[in-house]
Amino acid sequence: MKILVNNKVAEAGIQLLREEHDVDTYCTLSQEELIKMIPKYHALVIRGDTIVSSEVIEAGRNLKVIGRAGLEVEHIDIQAATKQGIVVLNAPQGNSASSIEYTIGMILALARRIPQAYSSVKRGEWQRQKFLGMELKEKVLGIIGLGRVGMGVAKRAKAFDMKVIAYDPFLSDDKGRELGIELVDMDEILSKADYLTLHIPATVDTRNLLNKDAFSKMKKGIKIINCARGGIIDEEALIWALQEEIVSGAALDAFAEEPLQSDHPLVKMENVVCTPRIASRTQEAENEVALCAARGVLAALRSEPVSTSLNIPPVSRDVMNMIKPYLHLMQKMCVLAVKLTEGRIKNIEVRYNGDISTADTKMLTLAAIKEVLNPILQEEVNIVNAPEVAKERGITVKEIKSKEAQSFVDLISITVKTDLTEHKVAGTLFGKSEQRIVEIDDFRVEIDPSGWFLLISHEDYPGMIGKVGTVLGEHNINITSMQVGKISSMSRNIMIVGIQTEADSEVIGKLKEIKGTENVEEIFFNKYLS
């Protein structure tokens, strides 16, 4: 078979591919060139600079697999690949060590002001008193996200005698104690950390996680490190926090817009270290991601299981066609279930009632585990590794089937139990394809899970609907639907408001100011298309 490698992929991976197949290598094929050449190839191996659009995938009529030598896959149209039966895989572990070490390097750079001292000497200065640093010993390192990189950073920080605290709602207390890490909530990590490092994905849920409100809660003099993803930090809020001296320094390797412009305010601030997305770039990492991608591609071409597959389920095509509408519904139900969840997840229960219970539902259950875990973990959780990731975090998974139809011909539900709460979301299909969420705990609803929704929990105050409508109207946000009811497990009312456009942080803030409002969450269901 023929394999096309675009971008500079380490020779070790290319040689491994050549042991079994013909390989052609290119550096920077344009979209037009790629579309023209791809029809004769069975596999495509790329780095982050190649966009694999739906047009490329449609042209690749012989393609069986797309291998990404690296972690991020935002530039690959995975949905289009899935429709064509093409495996998409990545190399999630290959650059973990590099990212861990770079994060520690950034912490040291902030503690000892190494980049600033270096620049000073290069300018012909010798100002020893100006660059008085501080030791890491006994300082508190806060880590948001304890995936592979987060845990690696924790382990190495403890070697510096740092006290490590972490926020990760999907890690059990027992696992935290085993690792010697104190698990805390978000407010506590913000108020206690001397250094705060981020190791979570950039999603709708984590966008601008560190905003002005979060910075206002931080310990004065805190130092911020982000070698994960751009967009997790509200950069305008960070500039404000630096100017107010809440944050005494920041080390950033990821930005909301890249490449970072030379006139960006962060570049001009002396107490900020900016680098061009190189945390994962080492010779060892380049070799390892190339080898990992090559092994996956070879497995796919042999029709063997691919442990790093991001899209193809281990079920037959007939079963996949049957469960596909439920798959999208399950994914959307999990988005809602995670939004309702408070505390550390301990149990995930997936239940199938009616005719769907007679089908091979393992893919649906795997998808549920994946979607519950993915919002907080920096590394990609896929259908292959989801059970193992859950097991590592002390989360038990249970699948229950019953032919009893209950209120609907078919009903699927996801129940997420934490150390604080337990919430259930159930859904069904109207006809053969119309997805509906029909139950939240004991509250009967009918939600078309498409577009933007606000989930507003509140006390039973009169006039709440009018007040919410007024705030949205003042900000030119149209309401498309609204349902209000009481969820006994939450001991409060809940308002589910469909909105035509996204509500920004200002709108969310105004809604939270309404008397009786306890929490406001925004949900975007269109991540998964029907």
Short mmCIF file of C-alpha atoms in Angstrom, two decimals, residues 144 167 186 190 198 200-201 203-215 218 231-234 376:
data_model
loop_
_atom_site.label_atom_id
_atom_site.label_comp_id
_atom_site.label_asym_id
_atom_site.label_seq_id
_atom_site.Cartn_x
_atom_site.Cartn_y
_atom_site.Cartn_z
CA ILE A 144 -5.45 22.33 37.35
CA TYR A 167 -8.07 20.61 41.15
CA MET A 186 -11.29 25.64 42.42
CA LEU A 190 -6.88 29.97 43.52
CA LEU A 198 -2.76 24.58 33.71
CA ILE A 200 -6.50 20.92 30.67
CA PRO A 201 -7.91 21.02 27.13
CA THR A 203 -13.02 23.56 25.20
CA VAL A 204 -16.21 25.58 25.44
CA ASP A 205 -16.21 24.73 29.15
CA THR A 206 -12.59 25.75 29.85
CA ARG A 207 -12.47 28.84 27.65
CA ASN A 208 -11.39 31.84 29.75
CA LEU A 209 -11.37 29.65 32.85
CA LEU A 210 -8.94 32.10 34.39
CA ASN A 211 -10.97 35.28 34.00
CA LYS A 212 -11.17 38.50 36.02
CA ASP A 213 -13.35 36.85 38.65
CA ALA A 214 -10.83 34.00 39.06
CA PHE A 215 -7.87 36.39 39.26
CA MET A 218 -6.06 34.54 43.79
CA GLY A 231 -7.84 30.39 25.26
CA ILE A 232 -7.93 28.91 28.77
CA ILE A 233 -6.71 32.25 30.13
CA ASP A 234 -8.59 35.47 29.45
CA ILE A 376 -11.12 18.22 32.21
#
